[in-house]
PDB file of C-alpha atoms in Angstrom:
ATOM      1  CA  UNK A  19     167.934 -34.272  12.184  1.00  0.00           C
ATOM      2  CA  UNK A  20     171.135 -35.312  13.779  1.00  0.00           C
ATOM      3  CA  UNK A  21     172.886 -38.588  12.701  1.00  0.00           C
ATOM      4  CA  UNK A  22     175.634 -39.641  15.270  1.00  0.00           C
ATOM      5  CA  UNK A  23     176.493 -35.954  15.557  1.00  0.00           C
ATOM      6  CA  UNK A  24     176.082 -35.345  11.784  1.00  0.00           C
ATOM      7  CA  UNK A  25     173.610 -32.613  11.025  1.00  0.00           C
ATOM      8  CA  UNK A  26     171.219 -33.093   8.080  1.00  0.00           C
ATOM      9  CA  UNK A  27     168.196 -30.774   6.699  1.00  0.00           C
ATOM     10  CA  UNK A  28     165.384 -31.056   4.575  1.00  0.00           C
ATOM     11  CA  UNK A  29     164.131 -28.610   2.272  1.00  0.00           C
ATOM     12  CA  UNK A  30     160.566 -28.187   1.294  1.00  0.00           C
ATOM     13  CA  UNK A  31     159.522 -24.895  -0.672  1.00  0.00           C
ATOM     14  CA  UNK A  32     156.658 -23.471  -2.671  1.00  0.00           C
ATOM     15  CA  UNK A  33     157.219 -20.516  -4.956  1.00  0.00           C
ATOM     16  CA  UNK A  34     154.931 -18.840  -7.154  1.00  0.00           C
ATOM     17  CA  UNK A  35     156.111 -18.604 -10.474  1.00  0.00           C
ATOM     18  CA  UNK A  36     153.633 -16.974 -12.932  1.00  0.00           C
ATOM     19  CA  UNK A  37     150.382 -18.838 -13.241  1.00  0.00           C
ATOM     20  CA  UNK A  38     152.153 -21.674 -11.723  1.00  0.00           C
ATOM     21  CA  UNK A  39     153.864 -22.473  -8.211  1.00  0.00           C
ATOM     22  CA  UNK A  40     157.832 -24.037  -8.352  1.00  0.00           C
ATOM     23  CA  UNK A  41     158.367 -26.906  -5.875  1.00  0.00           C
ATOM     24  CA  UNK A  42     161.950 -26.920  -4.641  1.00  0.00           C
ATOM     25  CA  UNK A  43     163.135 -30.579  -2.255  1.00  0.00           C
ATOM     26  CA  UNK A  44     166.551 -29.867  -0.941  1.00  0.00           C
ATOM     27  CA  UNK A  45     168.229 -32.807   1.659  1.00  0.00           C
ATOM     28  CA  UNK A  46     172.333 -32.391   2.611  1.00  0.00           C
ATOM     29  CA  UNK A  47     174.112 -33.675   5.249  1.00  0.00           C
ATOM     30  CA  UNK A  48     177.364 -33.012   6.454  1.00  0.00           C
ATOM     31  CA  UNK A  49     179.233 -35.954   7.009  1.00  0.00           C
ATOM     32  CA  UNK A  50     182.536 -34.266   8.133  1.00  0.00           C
ATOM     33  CA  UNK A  51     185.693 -36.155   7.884  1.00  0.00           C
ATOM     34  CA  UNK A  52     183.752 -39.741   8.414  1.00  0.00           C
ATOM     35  CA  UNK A  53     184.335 -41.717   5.515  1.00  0.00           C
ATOM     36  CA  UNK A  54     181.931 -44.072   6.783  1.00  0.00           C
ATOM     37  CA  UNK A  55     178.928 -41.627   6.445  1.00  0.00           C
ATOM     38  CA  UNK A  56     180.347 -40.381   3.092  1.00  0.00           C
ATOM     39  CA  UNK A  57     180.397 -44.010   1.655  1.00  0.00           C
ATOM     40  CA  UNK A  58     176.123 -44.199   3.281  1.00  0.00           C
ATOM     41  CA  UNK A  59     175.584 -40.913   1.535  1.00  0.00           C
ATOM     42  CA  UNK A  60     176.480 -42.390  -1.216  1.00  0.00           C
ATOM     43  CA  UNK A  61     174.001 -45.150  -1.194  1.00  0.00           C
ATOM     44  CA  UNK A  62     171.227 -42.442   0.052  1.00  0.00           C
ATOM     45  CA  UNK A  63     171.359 -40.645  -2.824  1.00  0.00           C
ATOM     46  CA  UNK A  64     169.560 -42.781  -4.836  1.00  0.00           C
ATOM     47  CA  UNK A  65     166.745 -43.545  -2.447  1.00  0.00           C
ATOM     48  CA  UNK A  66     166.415 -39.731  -0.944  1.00  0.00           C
ATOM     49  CA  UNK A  67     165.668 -39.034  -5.049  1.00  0.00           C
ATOM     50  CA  UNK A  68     163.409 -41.607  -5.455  1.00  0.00           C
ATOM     51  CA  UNK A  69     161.780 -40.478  -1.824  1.00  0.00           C
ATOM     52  CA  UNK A  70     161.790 -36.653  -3.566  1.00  0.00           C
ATOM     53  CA  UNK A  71     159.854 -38.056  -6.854  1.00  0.00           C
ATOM     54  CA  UNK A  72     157.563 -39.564  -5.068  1.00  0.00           C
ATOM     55  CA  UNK A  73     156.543 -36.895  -2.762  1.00  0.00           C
ATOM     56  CA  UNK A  74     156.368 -34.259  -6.188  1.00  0.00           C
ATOM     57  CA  UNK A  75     154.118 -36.650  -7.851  1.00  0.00           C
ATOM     58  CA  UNK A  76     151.903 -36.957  -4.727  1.00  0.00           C
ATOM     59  CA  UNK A  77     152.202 -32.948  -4.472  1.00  0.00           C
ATOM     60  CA  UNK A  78     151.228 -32.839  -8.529  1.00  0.00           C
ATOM     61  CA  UNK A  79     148.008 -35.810  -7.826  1.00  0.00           C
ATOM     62  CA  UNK A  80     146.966 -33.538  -4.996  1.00  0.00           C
ATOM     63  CA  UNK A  81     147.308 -30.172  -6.682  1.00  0.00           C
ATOM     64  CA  UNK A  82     145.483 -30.896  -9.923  1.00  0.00           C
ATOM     65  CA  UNK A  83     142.272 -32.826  -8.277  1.00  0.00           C
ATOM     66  CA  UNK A  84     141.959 -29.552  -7.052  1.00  0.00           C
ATOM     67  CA  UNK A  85     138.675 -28.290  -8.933  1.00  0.00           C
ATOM     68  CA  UNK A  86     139.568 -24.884 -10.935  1.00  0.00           C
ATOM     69  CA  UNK A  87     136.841 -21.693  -9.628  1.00  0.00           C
ATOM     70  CA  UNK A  88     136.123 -19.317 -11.503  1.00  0.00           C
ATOM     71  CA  UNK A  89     134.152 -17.474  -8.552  1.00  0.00           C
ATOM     72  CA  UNK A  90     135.777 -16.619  -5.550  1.00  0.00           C
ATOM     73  CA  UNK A  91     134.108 -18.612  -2.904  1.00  0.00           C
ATOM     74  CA  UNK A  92     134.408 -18.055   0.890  1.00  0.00           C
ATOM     75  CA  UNK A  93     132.991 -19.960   4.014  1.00  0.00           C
ATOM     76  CA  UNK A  94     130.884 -17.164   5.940  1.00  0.00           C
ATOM     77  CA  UNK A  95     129.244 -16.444   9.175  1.00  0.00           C
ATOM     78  CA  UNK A  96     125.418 -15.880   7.956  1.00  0.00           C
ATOM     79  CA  UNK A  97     123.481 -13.723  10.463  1.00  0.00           C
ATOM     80  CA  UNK A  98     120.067 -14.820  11.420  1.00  0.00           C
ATOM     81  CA  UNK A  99     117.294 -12.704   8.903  1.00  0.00           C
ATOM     82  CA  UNK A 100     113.940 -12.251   9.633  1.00  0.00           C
ATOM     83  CA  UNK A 101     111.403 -11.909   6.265  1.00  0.00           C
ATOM     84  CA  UNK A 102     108.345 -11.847   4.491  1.00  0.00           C
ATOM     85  CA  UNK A 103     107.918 -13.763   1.653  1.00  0.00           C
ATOM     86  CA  UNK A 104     105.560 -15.673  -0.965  1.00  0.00           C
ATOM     87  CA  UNK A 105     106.531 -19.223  -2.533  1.00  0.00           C
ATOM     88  CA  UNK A 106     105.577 -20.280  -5.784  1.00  0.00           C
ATOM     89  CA  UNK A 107     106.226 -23.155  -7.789  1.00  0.00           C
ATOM     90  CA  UNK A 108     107.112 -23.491 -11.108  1.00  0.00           C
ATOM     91  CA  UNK A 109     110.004 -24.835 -13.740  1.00  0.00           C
ATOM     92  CA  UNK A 110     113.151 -23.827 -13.968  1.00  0.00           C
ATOM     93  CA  UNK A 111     113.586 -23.776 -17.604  1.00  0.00           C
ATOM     94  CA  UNK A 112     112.038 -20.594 -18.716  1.00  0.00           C
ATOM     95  CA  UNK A 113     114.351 -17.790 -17.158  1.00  0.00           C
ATOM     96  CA  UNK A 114     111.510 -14.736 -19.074  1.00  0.00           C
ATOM     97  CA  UNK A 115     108.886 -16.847 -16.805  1.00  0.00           C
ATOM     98  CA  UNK A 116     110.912 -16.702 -13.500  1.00  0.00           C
ATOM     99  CA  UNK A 117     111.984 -13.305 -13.857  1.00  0.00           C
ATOM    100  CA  UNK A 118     108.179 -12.394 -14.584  1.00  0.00           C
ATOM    101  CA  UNK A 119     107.051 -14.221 -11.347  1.00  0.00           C
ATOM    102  CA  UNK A 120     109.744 -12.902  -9.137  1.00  0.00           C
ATOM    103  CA  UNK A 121     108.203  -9.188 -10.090  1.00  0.00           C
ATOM    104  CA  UNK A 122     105.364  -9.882  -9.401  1.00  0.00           C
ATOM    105  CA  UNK A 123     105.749 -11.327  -6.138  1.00  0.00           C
ATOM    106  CA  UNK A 124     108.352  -8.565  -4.772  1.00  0.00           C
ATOM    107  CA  UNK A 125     106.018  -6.244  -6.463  1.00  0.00           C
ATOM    108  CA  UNK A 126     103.424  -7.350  -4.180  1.00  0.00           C
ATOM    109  CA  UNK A 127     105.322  -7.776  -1.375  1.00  0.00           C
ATOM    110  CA  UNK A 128     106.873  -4.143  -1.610  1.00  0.00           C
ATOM    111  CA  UNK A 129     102.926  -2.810  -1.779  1.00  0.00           C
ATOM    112  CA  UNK A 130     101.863  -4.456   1.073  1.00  0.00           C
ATOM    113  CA  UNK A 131     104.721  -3.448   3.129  1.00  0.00           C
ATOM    114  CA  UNK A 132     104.736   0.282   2.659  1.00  0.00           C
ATOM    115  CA  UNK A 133     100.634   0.487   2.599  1.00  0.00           C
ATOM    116  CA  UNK A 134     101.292  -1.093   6.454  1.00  0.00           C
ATOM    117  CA  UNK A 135     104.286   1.275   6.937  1.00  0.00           C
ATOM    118  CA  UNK A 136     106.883  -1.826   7.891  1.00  0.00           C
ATOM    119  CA  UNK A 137     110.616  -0.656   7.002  1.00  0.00           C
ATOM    120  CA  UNK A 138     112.052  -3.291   4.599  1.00  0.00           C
ATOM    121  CA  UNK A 139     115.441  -4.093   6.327  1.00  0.00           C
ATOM    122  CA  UNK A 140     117.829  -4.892   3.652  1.00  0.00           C
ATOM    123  CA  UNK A 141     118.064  -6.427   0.246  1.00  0.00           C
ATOM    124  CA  UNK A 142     115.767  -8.506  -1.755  1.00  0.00           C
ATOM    125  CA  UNK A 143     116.630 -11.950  -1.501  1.00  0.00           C
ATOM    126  CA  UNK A 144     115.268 -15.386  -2.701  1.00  0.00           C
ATOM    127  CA  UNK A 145     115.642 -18.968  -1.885  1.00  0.00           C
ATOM    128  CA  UNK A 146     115.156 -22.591  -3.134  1.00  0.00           C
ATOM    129  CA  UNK A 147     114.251 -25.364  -0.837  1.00  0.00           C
ATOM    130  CA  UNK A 148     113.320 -27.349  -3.373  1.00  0.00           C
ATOM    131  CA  UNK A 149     114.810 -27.842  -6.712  1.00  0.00           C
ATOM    132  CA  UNK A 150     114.831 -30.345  -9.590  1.00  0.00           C
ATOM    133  CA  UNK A 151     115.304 -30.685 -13.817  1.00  0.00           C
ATOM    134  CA  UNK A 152     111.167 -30.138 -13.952  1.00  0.00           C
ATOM    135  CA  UNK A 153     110.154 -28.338 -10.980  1.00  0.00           C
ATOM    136  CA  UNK A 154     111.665 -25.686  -8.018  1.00  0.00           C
ATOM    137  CA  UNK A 155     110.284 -24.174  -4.787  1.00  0.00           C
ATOM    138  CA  UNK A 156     111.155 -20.943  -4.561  1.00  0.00           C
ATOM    139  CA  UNK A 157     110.120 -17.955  -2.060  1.00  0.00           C
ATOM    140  CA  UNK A 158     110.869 -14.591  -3.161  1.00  0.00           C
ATOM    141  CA  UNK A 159     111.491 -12.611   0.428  1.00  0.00           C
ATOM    142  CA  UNK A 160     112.040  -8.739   1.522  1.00  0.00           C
ATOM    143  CA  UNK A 161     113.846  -8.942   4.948  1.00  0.00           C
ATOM    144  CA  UNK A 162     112.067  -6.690   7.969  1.00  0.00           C
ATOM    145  CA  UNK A 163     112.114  -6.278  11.642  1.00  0.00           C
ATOM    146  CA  UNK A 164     111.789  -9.761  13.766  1.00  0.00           C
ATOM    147  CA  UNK A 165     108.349  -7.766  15.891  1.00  0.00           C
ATOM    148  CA  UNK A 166     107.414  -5.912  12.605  1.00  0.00           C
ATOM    149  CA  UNK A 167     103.346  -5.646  12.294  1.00  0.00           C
ATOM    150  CA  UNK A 168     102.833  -6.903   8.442  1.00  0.00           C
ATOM    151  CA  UNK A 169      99.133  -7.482   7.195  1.00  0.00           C
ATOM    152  CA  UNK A 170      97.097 -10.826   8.092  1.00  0.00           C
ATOM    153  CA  UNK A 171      98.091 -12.167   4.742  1.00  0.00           C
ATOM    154  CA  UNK A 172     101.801 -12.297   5.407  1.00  0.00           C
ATOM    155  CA  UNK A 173     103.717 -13.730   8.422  1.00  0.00           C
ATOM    156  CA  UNK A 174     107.563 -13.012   9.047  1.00  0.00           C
ATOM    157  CA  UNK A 175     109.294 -16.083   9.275  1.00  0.00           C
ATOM    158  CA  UNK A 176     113.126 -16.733   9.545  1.00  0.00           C
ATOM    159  CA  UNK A 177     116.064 -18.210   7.894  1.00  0.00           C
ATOM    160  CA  UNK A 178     118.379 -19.131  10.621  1.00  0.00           C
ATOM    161  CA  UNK A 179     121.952 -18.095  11.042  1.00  0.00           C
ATOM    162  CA  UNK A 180     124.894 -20.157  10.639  1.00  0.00           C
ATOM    163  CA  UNK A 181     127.766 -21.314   8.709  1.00  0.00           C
ATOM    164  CA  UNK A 182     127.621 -20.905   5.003  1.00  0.00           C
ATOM    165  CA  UNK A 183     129.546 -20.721   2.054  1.00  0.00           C
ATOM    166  CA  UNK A 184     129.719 -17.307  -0.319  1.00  0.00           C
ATOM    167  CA  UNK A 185     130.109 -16.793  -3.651  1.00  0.00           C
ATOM    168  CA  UNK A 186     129.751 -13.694  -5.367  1.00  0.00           C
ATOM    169  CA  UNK A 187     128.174 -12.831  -9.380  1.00  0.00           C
ATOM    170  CA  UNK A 188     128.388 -10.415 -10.782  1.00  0.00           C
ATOM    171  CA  UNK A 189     126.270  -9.669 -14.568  1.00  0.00           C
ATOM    172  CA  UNK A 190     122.853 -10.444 -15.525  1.00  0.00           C
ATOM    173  CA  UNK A 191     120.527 -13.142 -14.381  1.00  0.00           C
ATOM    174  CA  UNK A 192     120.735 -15.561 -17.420  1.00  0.00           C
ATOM    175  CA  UNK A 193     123.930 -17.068 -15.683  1.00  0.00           C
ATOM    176  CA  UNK A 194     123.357 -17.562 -12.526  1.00  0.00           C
ATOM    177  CA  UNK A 195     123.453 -21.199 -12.702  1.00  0.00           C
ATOM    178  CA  UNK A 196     127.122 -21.286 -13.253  1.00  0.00           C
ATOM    179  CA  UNK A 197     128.265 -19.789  -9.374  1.00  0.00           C
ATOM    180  CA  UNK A 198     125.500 -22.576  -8.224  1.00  0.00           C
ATOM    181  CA  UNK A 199     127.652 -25.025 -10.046  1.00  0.00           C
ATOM    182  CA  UNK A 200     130.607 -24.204  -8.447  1.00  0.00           C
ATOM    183  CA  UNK A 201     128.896 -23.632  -5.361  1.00  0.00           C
ATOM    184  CA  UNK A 202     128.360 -27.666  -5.490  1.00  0.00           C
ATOM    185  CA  UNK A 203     131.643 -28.508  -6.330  1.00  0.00           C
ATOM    186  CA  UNK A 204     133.160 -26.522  -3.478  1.00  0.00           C
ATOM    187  CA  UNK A 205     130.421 -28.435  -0.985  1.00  0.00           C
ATOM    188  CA  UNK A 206     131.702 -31.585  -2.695  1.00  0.00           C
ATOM    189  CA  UNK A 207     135.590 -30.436  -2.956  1.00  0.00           C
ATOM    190  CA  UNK A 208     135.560 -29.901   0.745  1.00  0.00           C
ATOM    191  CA  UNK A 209     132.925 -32.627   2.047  1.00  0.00           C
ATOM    192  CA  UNK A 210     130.632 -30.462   3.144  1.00  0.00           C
ATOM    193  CA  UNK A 211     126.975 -31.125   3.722  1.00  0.00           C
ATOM    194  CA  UNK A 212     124.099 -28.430   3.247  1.00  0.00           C
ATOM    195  CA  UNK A 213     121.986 -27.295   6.208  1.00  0.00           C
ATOM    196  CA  UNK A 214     119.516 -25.544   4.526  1.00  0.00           C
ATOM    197  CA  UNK A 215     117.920 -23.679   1.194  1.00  0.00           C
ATOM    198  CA  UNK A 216     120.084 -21.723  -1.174  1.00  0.00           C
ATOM    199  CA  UNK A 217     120.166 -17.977  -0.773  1.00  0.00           C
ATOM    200  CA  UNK A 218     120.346 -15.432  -3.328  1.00  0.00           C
ATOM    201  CA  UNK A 219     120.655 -12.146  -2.312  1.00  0.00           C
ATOM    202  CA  UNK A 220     119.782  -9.385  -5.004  1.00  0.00           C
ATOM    203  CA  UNK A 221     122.498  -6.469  -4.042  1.00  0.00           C
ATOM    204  CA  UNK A 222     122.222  -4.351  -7.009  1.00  0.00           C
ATOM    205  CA  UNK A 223     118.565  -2.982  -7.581  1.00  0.00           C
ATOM    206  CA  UNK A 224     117.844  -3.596 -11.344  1.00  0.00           C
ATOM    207  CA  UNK A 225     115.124  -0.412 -11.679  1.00  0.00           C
ATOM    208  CA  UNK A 226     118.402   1.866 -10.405  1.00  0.00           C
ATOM    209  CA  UNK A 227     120.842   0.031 -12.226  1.00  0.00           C
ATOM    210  CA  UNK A 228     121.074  -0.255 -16.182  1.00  0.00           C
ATOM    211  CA  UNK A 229     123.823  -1.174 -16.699  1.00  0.00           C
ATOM    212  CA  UNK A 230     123.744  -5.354 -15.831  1.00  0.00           C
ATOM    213  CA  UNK A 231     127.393  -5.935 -15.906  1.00  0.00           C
ATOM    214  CA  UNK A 232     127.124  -3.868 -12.743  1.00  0.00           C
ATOM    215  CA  UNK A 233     124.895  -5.931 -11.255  1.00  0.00           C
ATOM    216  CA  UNK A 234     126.020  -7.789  -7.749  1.00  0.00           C
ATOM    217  CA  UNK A 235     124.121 -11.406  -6.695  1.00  0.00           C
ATOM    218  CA  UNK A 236     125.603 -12.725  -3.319  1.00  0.00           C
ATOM    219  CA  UNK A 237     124.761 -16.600  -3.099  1.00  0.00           C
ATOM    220  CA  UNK A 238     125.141 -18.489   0.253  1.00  0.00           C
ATOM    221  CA  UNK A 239     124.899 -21.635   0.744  1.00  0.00           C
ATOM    222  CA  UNK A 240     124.065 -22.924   4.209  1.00  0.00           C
ATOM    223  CA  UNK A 241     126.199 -25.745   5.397  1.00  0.00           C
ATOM    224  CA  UNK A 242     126.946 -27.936   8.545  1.00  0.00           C
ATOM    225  CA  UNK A 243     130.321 -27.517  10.257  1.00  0.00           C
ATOM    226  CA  UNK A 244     131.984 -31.146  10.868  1.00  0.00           C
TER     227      UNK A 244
END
């Protein structure tokens, strides 16, 4: 800024500092040898540090509504997937019951597949296009070619590609529900509307792996762009 030839600057700078991040508001102005713009410094003082407090606490307001993750979560570029799958409806309450009817269905879906010779594609995933305290929709899906020849009992079916949001788990099962949590409080955080069913992809194969803190879930949310 330039008053009546009189330079002046403003300072605004974010640092980290540990855990935390320093805020640093800096304003001078060099009145030269105008004793009329020293004596209107003097009466800006006041109101430049009452400008500077109220831009910190606005800073602070903004900065702590911020919702704390745990997860890393990242907005994503889904690809298009083409899939078999079988849906089955049940509660969500009894994790021994879900994990049960999950191997049974991508037990059955793996058997049909290699008795018709029809490459699975990728990893296991499931979704959830319908889900409530009492009762959930949920298809358990192996991923294979869009023209793939599977047996009259199946049909391949797609989930459409798009913009989604990514968060990544990483441990057994029984927890799950916690990145879906944040998951929602990122769509909220951001205003962001869903465009479609949850997505859990199964990237570690438990048969292979023992150990579960090894154990990778990828979870996408769909979402519309605004």
């Amino acid at each position: 800024m330039d008053f009546g030839g009189n330079p002046a600057s403003g300072l605004y700078a974010l640092d980290p500092d540990g855990d935390n991040t320093k805020l640093t508001l800096n304003f001078s102005n060099d009145t030269g040898m105008n004793p009329i713009g020293r004596w209107i410094n003097v009466f800006m003082k006041g109101e430049i540090e009452k400008s500077f407090d109220y831009a910190c606490k606005k800073i602070k307001d903004i900065a702590e509504a911020k919702p704390k993750f745990t997860y890393t979560i990242t907005e994503e570029i889904l690809p298009a997937m083409s899939y078999v799958g079988l849906m089955h409806t049940m509660s969500p309450k009894d994790p021994v019951a879900i994990n049960a009817q999950m191997a049974k269905m991508y037990g059955e879906l793996e058997t049909a597949l290699k008795k018709s010779k029809v490459e699975i594609t990728g990893y296991p995933f499931a979704m959830y296009p319908a889900f409530s305290e009492e009762s959930m929709d949920m298809i358990c899906a192996l991923p294979v070619a869009a023209d793939a020849k599977v047996p009259a009992k199946y049909k391949v079916e797609t989930v459409a590609g798009g913009s989604a949001i990514k968060g990544i788990y990483k441990g057994d099962y029984n927890n799950l529900m916690a990145l879906h949590m944040e998951l929602e409080q990122y769509l909220q955080y951001k205003g962001l509307t869903m465009n479609g069913a949850p997505i859990e992809v199964y990237v570690t194969d438990p048969m292979l792996e023992k150990d579960t803190a090894k154990w990778v879930t990828e979870i996408y949310y769909p979402i519309k762009k605004n």
